[in-house]
Amino acid sequence: MNVMELIQQNREYTVSLRREFHQYPELSWKEFRTAKRIREELDKFGIPYVEVAGTGTIATLKGKKDHPIIGLRCDIDALPIQEMTNLPFRSQNDGVMHACGHDSHMAMLLTAAKVLSEHRDELECTVKFIFQPAEEAMNGALKVLESGLLDTLDTVAGMHIFPKLPAGTISVDPGPRYTSAGFMKIKIIGKSGHGAMPESAVDPIYVGAKVVDALQSIASRESNPNDTVVVSICTFHCGTLPNIIAESAELTGTVRTFNPKLQKQLPGIIERIIKGTCEAYRATYEFDYYIDIPATITDAHCSEISRRAVEHSIGEEHLIQFPGTPGGEDFSYYLERTPGVYAFVGCRTPENDCLYELHSDKFNLDEDSMLNGAAFYVQYTLEAQEEFT
Ligand code: NI
C-alpha cells in the first residue's frame, strides 16, 4: 500500500470535510451535529461503531487478525471564540470556533479510516478509531476510557496540528510532549471591616497577595532547576469599594510540569504554602485542586515505530525534532494506560495567513499538512501491526 499516494488521492475529501467541520463548530459535550456527521462517514465506509459518552464515537475496523488492536484518536470539540478570519468557510456558529484545529483532526482521522477500510484485506490487526469529545474541557478522555472499550489496546496514536512548526514537518519525539495541567481554586477567608481601621479586620487581599508571591517559590526555590514548573494565578477577585476591607478573596490558577512525580507532589506543596501564609496573617482558606491531567508522554519504542512510519510515508526529510512544550492534553490518559505516540503536525505558512497560534481568533492551518497527519495515522497502523503481534 503506497500510503501517501492513497492519501493524496483523497485530498479533496480531507479538505472538504475539514471546511465543513470548521463551519459548524460545537463546544465540548455539545458536539451533536459533529458526531452525526462522523457517524455518517463511518457508515459510508462500512465501519461499525458505538456511541460513547454521548457525543463520542469508537469505530472498529477488523482486519485479518483480531490482534494487535491499534487505537487512533482525534478530538472533536471547538472553543468559545468569535472567529475573526475572512475565510469563505468561517464559523457559522456565533461565538464558537475551531480555533484549536480539531476540525482538521477529524478530517485526518476520517481520511485514514476511509483509506484503511478500502484496504482492510491488507490489515493484520484491528483498528479502533476514537472520536473523542470535550478535549478542551479536559474531561472527555476519561469519560471515553470509562467505557472499557479501549482496555485491550496494544498501542495508541494521537496528534495535534501544530502552528509552532512549519507546514510539511512532523515531530514524533519520545518523552514528554505536553506538560501536566492542574487547575485550582483558592478562597482566602479574612474578616471584613473599614478600610481606615485595618486592625479590626483581616484583609484577604493582603493575604492573597502574599500567597500569590509565595507560590512562585515553588519554581525558584523548591523544585529541581531541571524540572519545568509553572504555577500561575490567573484570576483574583475581591472587594467592592475603596474603603471596605472584604471578607474573602477568590483566586484561580493553573499548574504545569513534565515530571509525573512532581505533579503528584504539587497539590500538597501548594496547600502547605497557602496554609502557612494564611496562618501567618490570621486568615483561613479553602483549597480545591479540581483537575489534574497527566503529562503527555510518548513511549520510546512507539516513537521509533513512528519515525519509521514517517520515513515510509511522508519522507524522512519531513521529520523534525521539537522539545516538549507547556500545554495540556487529555490524550495523556490514554498514554498512561497504553504505550503510544503523540505527534505534532506542522501547519504554519505565510500562505493564507496561517501564522497564528492555537486558540487565536485568526487561527488557520495549511490544509496540505493534513495529508501528513492522515498518512501518519495509516502508516503508524501498518508499522505497529508488525511490532505488537
Ligand atoms: Ni487542541
Coordinates of C-alpha atoms and ligand atoms in Angstrom, one line a residue:
M1 CA 0.0 0.0 0.0
N2 CA 1.5 3.3 -1.0
V3 CA 0.0 5.3 1.8
M4 CA 1.0 8.8 0.7
E5 CA -0.3 8.3 -2.8
L6 CA -3.7 7.0 -1.4
I7 CA -3.9 9.9 1.0
Q8 CA -3.1 12.4 -1.8
Q9 CA -5.9 10.9 -3.9
N10 CA -8.3 11.8 -1.1
R11 CA -7.1 15.4 -0.7
E12 CA -10.4 16.9 -1.8
Y13 CA -12.3 14.7 0.6
T14 CA -10.0 15.7 3.5
V15 CA -10.2 19.4 2.7
S16 CA -14.0 19.5 2.2
L17 CA -14.5 17.6 5.5
R18 CA -12.3 20.0 7.4
R19 CA -14.1 23.0 5.9
E20 CA -17.4 21.6 6.8
F21 CA -16.5 20.9 10.4
H22 CA -14.9 24.3 10.5
Q23 CA -18.2 26.0 9.5
Y24 CA -20.2 24.2 12.2
P25 CA -18.0 24.1 15.3
E26 CA -19.6 22.9 18.6
L27 CA -18.5 23.3 22.2
S28 CA -17.4 20.5 24.5
W29 CA -20.2 17.9 25.2
K30 CA -22.4 19.6 22.6
E31 CA -20.8 18.1 19.5
F32 CA -24.1 16.7 18.3
R33 CA -24.0 17.7 14.6
T34 CA -20.3 16.8 14.5
A35 CA -20.9 13.3 15.9
K36 CA -23.7 12.7 13.5
R37 CA -21.5 13.7 10.5
I38 CA -18.7 11.5 11.8
R39 CA -21.0 8.5 12.0
E40 CA -22.5 9.2 8.6
E41 CA -19.0 9.0 7.1
L42 CA -18.2 5.7 9.0
D43 CA -21.5 4.3 7.6
K44 CA -20.2 5.1 4.1
F45 CA -17.0 3.2 4.8
G46 CA -18.9 0.2 6.4
I47 CA -17.1 0.6 9.7
P48 CA -19.2 -0.4 12.7
Y49 CA -19.2 2.0 15.7
V50 CA -20.6 2.6 19.1
E51 CA -21.5 5.8 20.8
V52 CA -19.5 6.6 23.9
A53 CA -20.1 9.4 26.4
G54 CA -22.9 10.8 24.3
T55 CA -21.1 12.6 21.6
G56 CA -18.1 10.3 21.4
T57 CA -17.7 7.5 18.8
I58 CA -15.5 4.4 18.8
A59 CA -15.4 2.6 15.4
T60 CA -13.8 -0.8 15.0
L61 CA -12.3 -2.0 11.7
K62 CA -11.4 -5.6 11.8
G63 CA -8.6 -6.7 9.6
K64 CA -7.5 -10.3 9.1
K65 CA -6.4 -10.6 12.7
D66 CA -8.1 -9.6 16.0
H67 CA -4.7 -8.6 17.4
P68 CA -2.9 -6.4 17.8
I69 CA -5.5 -3.7 18.5
I70 CA -4.3 -0.3 17.4
G71 CA -6.1 2.9 18.6
L72 CA -6.1 6.1 16.5
R73 CA -7.6 9.0 18.3
C74 CA -8.8 12.6 17.5
D75 CA -10.7 15.2 19.4
I76 CA -13.8 16.8 18.0
D77 CA -14.8 19.9 20.1
A78 CA -14.4 23.7 19.4
L79 CA -13.8 26.8 21.6
P80 CA -15.9 29.7 22.8
I81 CA -14.2 32.2 20.5
Q82 CA -15.7 34.6 17.9
E83 CA -13.8 33.8 14.7
M84 CA -12.1 36.8 13.1
T85 CA -10.8 35.3 9.9
N86 CA -12.2 36.1 6.4
L87 CA -12.2 32.5 5.3
P88 CA -15.1 31.6 3.0
F89 CA -15.8 28.7 5.3
R90 CA -15.6 30.6 8.5
S91 CA -17.7 29.6 11.5
Q92 CA -21.5 29.9 11.1
N93 CA -22.0 29.4 14.9
D94 CA -21.7 32.7 16.6
G95 CA -19.1 32.8 19.3
V96 CA -17.8 29.3 18.6
M97 CA -14.7 28.5 16.5
H98 CA -12.5 25.6 15.7
A99 CA -9.5 27.6 16.8
C100 CA -7.6 24.6 18.0
G101 CA -7.7 22.7 14.7
H102 CA -9.8 19.9 15.9
D103 CA -11.7 20.3 12.6
S104 CA -8.5 19.1 10.8
H105 CA -8.0 16.3 13.4
M106 CA -11.4 14.8 12.4
A107 CA -10.7 15.2 8.7
M108 CA -7.4 13.5 9.1
L109 CA -8.8 10.6 11.1
L110 CA -11.8 10.1 8.8
T111 CA -9.5 10.1 5.8
A112 CA -7.3 7.5 7.5
A113 CA -10.4 5.4 8.2
K114 CA -11.5 5.7 4.6
V115 CA -8.2 4.5 3.3
L116 CA -7.8 1.7 5.8
S117 CA -11.3 0.5 5.2
E118 CA -10.6 0.4 1.5
H119 CA -7.6 -1.8 2.2
R120 CA -8.9 -3.9 5.1
D121 CA -7.8 -7.1 3.4
E122 CA -4.2 -6.0 3.9
L123 CA -4.6 -5.3 7.6
E124 CA -3.1 -7.8 10.1
C125 CA -4.7 -6.1 13.0
T126 CA -7.8 -4.5 14.4
V127 CA -8.1 -0.7 14.3
K128 CA -10.1 1.4 16.7
F129 CA -10.9 4.9 15.6
I130 CA -11.6 7.1 18.6
F131 CA -13.5 10.4 18.0
Q132 CA -13.3 11.9 21.5
P133 CA -15.5 14.7 22.7
A134 CA -14.6 17.5 25.2
E135 CA -10.8 17.6 25.0
E136 CA -11.0 21.4 25.7
A137 CA -13.0 20.7 28.8
M138 CA -10.2 18.2 29.7
N139 CA -12.7 15.6 30.8
G140 CA -13.6 13.8 27.5
A141 CA -10.8 11.3 27.5
L142 CA -11.6 9.8 30.9
K143 CA -15.3 9.5 30.0
V144 CA -14.4 7.6 26.8
L145 CA -11.9 5.4 28.7
E146 CA -14.5 4.6 31.4
S147 CA -16.5 2.8 28.7
G148 CA -13.9 0.0 29.0
L149 CA -13.9 -0.3 25.2
L150 CA -10.2 0.6 25.0
D151 CA -8.9 -1.6 27.7
T152 CA -7.3 -4.0 25.3
L153 CA -5.5 -1.5 23.1
D154 CA -1.9 -2.5 22.3
T155 CA -0.8 0.9 21.2
V156 CA -2.5 4.3 20.5
A157 CA -1.6 7.3 18.3
G158 CA -2.9 10.8 18.7
M159 CA -1.7 14.1 17.2
H160 CA -2.2 17.9 17.1
I161 CA -1.9 20.2 14.2
F162 CA 0.8 22.5 15.3
P163 CA 1.5 26.1 14.2
K164 CA 4.8 26.3 16.1
L165 CA 6.2 24.1 13.4
P166 CA 6.4 24.9 9.7
A167 CA 3.9 23.2 7.3
G168 CA 5.4 19.9 6.0
T169 CA 7.2 18.9 9.2
I170 CA 6.2 16.4 11.8
S171 CA 7.6 15.7 15.2
V172 CA 7.3 12.2 16.8
D173 CA 10.0 12.6 19.5
P174 CA 9.9 10.4 22.6
G175 CA 9.3 11.6 26.1
P176 CA 7.1 14.5 27.4
R177 CA 5.2 16.4 24.7
Y178 CA 2.9 18.4 26.8
T179 CA 3.1 19.2 30.5
S180 CA 0.6 18.0 33.0
A181 CA -2.2 20.5 33.7
G182 CA -3.7 21.1 37.2
F183 CA -6.3 23.6 38.0
M184 CA -7.1 25.1 41.4
K185 CA -9.4 27.4 43.3
I186 CA -8.3 29.1 46.4
K187 CA -10.5 31.0 48.8
I188 CA -8.8 33.3 51.3
I189 CA -11.1 34.0 54.2
G190 CA -10.4 37.1 56.3
K191 CA -12.6 39.4 58.3
S192 CA -14.3 42.4 56.8
G193 CA -14.0 45.8 58.2
H194 CA -13.4 49.5 57.5
G195 CA -10.5 50.4 55.2
A196 CA -9.5 53.1 57.7
M197 CA -9.3 50.6 60.6
P198 CA -7.3 47.6 59.4
E199 CA -6.6 46.5 63.0
S200 CA -10.2 45.3 63.3
A201 CA -10.2 43.3 60.1
V202 CA -8.2 40.6 58.4
D203 CA -7.5 41.7 54.8
P204 CA -7.9 38.9 52.3
I205 CA -6.3 41.0 49.5
Y206 CA -3.1 41.4 51.5
V207 CA -3.0 37.7 52.5
G208 CA -3.9 36.7 48.9
A209 CA -1.1 38.8 47.5
K210 CA 1.3 37.1 49.9
V211 CA 0.0 33.7 48.7
V212 CA 0.5 34.6 45.0
D213 CA 4.0 35.7 45.8
A214 CA 4.9 32.7 47.9
L215 CA 3.7 30.2 45.3
Q216 CA 6.4 31.4 43.0
S217 CA 9.0 30.0 45.4
I218 CA 7.9 26.5 44.2
A219 CA 9.6 27.1 40.8
S220 CA 12.5 29.2 42.1
R221 CA 13.4 27.6 45.5
E222 CA 11.7 24.2 45.9
S223 CA 12.0 22.2 42.7
N224 CA 15.0 21.0 40.7
P225 CA 16.1 23.6 38.2
N226 CA 16.0 20.9 35.5
D227 CA 12.2 20.4 36.1
T228 CA 9.8 22.7 34.3
V229 CA 7.2 24.0 36.8
V230 CA 4.7 26.7 36.2
V231 CA 2.3 28.0 38.8
S232 CA 0.1 30.8 37.5
I233 CA -2.6 32.5 39.5
C234 CA -4.8 33.8 36.7
T235 CA -7.8 35.3 38.5
F236 CA -8.0 37.2 41.8
H237 CA -11.5 38.5 42.7
C238 CA -12.1 40.5 45.8
G239 CA -13.7 43.6 47.2
T240 CA -16.5 46.1 46.3
L241 CA -15.5 49.7 47.4
P242 CA -12.2 51.6 48.1
N243 CA -12.9 51.9 51.9
I244 CA -14.2 48.4 52.7
I245 CA -11.9 45.5 53.6
A246 CA -13.6 42.5 52.1
E247 CA -14.5 39.3 53.9
S248 CA -12.8 36.9 51.4
A249 CA -10.9 36.7 48.1
E250 CA -11.2 34.1 45.4
L251 CA -8.2 33.1 43.3
T252 CA -7.9 30.5 40.5
G253 CA -4.8 29.3 38.7
T254 CA -3.1 26.5 36.8
V255 CA -0.1 24.4 37.5
R256 CA 2.1 22.7 34.8
T257 CA 5.1 20.3 34.9
F258 CA 6.6 17.5 32.7
N259 CA 7.6 15.4 35.7
P260 CA 4.9 12.9 36.8
K261 CA 6.4 12.5 40.3
L262 CA 6.5 16.3 40.9
Q263 CA 2.9 16.5 39.5
K264 CA 1.7 14.3 42.3
Q265 CA 3.6 16.4 45.0
L266 CA 2.5 19.8 43.7
P267 CA -1.0 20.0 45.3
G268 CA 0.5 19.2 48.7
I269 CA 3.2 21.8 48.3
I270 CA 0.8 24.4 47.2
E271 CA -1.6 23.8 50.1
R272 CA 1.3 23.9 52.6
I273 CA 2.3 27.3 51.3
I274 CA -1.3 28.6 51.4
K275 CA -1.9 27.2 54.9
G276 CA 1.3 28.6 56.3
T277 CA 0.8 32.0 54.7
C278 CA -2.8 32.2 55.9
E279 CA -1.8 31.2 59.4
A280 CA 0.9 33.8 59.5
Y281 CA -1.6 36.6 58.7
R282 CA -4.6 35.3 60.7
A283 CA -6.7 34.2 57.7
T284 CA -8.1 30.8 56.8
Y285 CA -8.6 29.2 53.4
E286 CA -10.4 26.7 51.2
F287 CA -8.4 24.9 48.6
D288 CA -9.7 22.8 45.6
Y289 CA -7.4 21.2 43.2
Y290 CA -10.1 20.1 40.7
I291 CA -8.4 18.9 37.6
D292 CA -5.0 17.3 37.4
I293 CA -4.4 15.7 34.0
P294 CA -1.0 14.0 33.5
A295 CA 1.8 15.0 31.2
T296 CA 1.5 13.6 27.6
I297 CA 4.4 11.2 27.3
T298 CA 5.4 9.4 24.1
D299 CA 6.8 5.9 24.6
A300 CA 10.3 5.5 23.3
H301 CA 9.5 2.3 21.4
C302 CA 6.4 3.9 19.8
S303 CA 8.5 6.9 18.9
E304 CA 10.8 4.6 17.0
I305 CA 7.9 3.0 15.2
S306 CA 6.6 6.5 14.4
R307 CA 9.9 7.5 12.9
R308 CA 9.7 4.6 10.6
A309 CA 6.1 5.4 9.8
V310 CA 7.1 8.9 8.7
E311 CA 10.1 7.7 6.8
H312 CA 7.9 5.1 4.9
S313 CA 5.1 7.5 4.1
I314 CA 5.8 11.2 4.3
G315 CA 9.6 11.0 4.0
E316 CA 12.5 11.2 6.4
E317 CA 13.2 14.8 5.4
H318 CA 9.9 15.9 7.0
L319 CA 10.9 14.7 10.4
I320 CA 11.7 17.5 12.8
Q321 CA 12.7 17.4 16.5
F322 CA 10.8 19.6 18.8
P323 CA 11.0 19.7 22.6
G324 CA 8.1 19.2 24.9
T325 CA 6.0 22.3 25.4
P326 CA 3.7 23.8 28.0
G327 CA 0.1 22.9 27.3
G328 CA -2.2 20.2 28.4
E329 CA -3.9 17.4 26.5
D330 CA -6.1 14.7 27.9
F331 CA -4.7 12.2 25.5
S332 CA -2.2 11.7 28.3
Y333 CA -4.8 9.4 30.0
Y334 CA -4.6 7.0 27.0
L335 CA -0.8 7.1 27.2
E336 CA -0.9 6.4 30.9
R337 CA -2.6 3.1 30.1
T338 CA -1.2 2.2 26.7
P339 CA 2.1 2.8 25.1
G340 CA 1.7 5.2 22.2
V341 CA 2.7 8.4 20.4
Y342 CA 1.6 11.9 20.3
A343 CA 2.7 13.7 17.1
F344 CA 3.0 17.4 16.4
V345 CA 2.0 18.1 12.7
G346 CA 3.5 21.4 11.5
C347 CA 0.9 23.7 9.8
R348 CA 2.5 27.2 9.8
T349 CA 2.8 29.0 6.5
P350 CA 2.5 32.6 5.4
E351 CA 0.2 31.5 2.6
N352 CA -3.5 32.1 3.6
D353 CA -2.2 33.8 6.8
C354 CA -1.6 30.5 8.6
L355 CA 0.7 32.2 11.2
Y356 CA -1.4 32.4 14.3
E357 CA -1.2 30.3 17.4
L358 CA -3.8 27.8 18.5
H359 CA -6.7 29.4 20.3
S360 CA -6.2 32.6 18.3
D361 CA -9.4 34.1 16.8
K362 CA -7.4 34.2 13.5
F363 CA -6.1 30.7 13.6
N364 CA -5.9 28.9 10.3
L365 CA -3.8 26.0 9.0
D366 CA -2.1 24.8 5.9
E367 CA -4.5 22.3 4.5
D368 CA -1.8 20.2 2.9
S369 CA -0.4 19.5 6.3
M370 CA -3.5 17.4 6.9
L371 CA -2.2 14.9 4.4
N372 CA 0.8 14.3 6.5
G373 CA -1.3 13.7 9.6
A374 CA -3.7 11.3 7.8
A375 CA -0.7 9.4 6.2
F376 CA 0.9 9.1 9.6
Y377 CA -2.3 7.6 11.1
V378 CA -2.3 5.0 8.3
Q379 CA 1.4 4.2 8.2
Y380 CA 1.6 4.0 12.0
T381 CA -1.1 1.3 11.9
L382 CA 0.9 -0.6 9.3
E383 CA 4.2 -0.4 11.2
A384 CA 2.7 -1.1 14.6
Q385 CA 0.9 -4.2 13.4
E386 CA 4.3 -5.7 12.8
E387 CA 5.6 -4.7 16.3
F388 CA 2.7 -5.7 18.5
T389 CA 1.9 -9.2 17.4
Ligands
NI1 NI -6.4 21.2 20.7

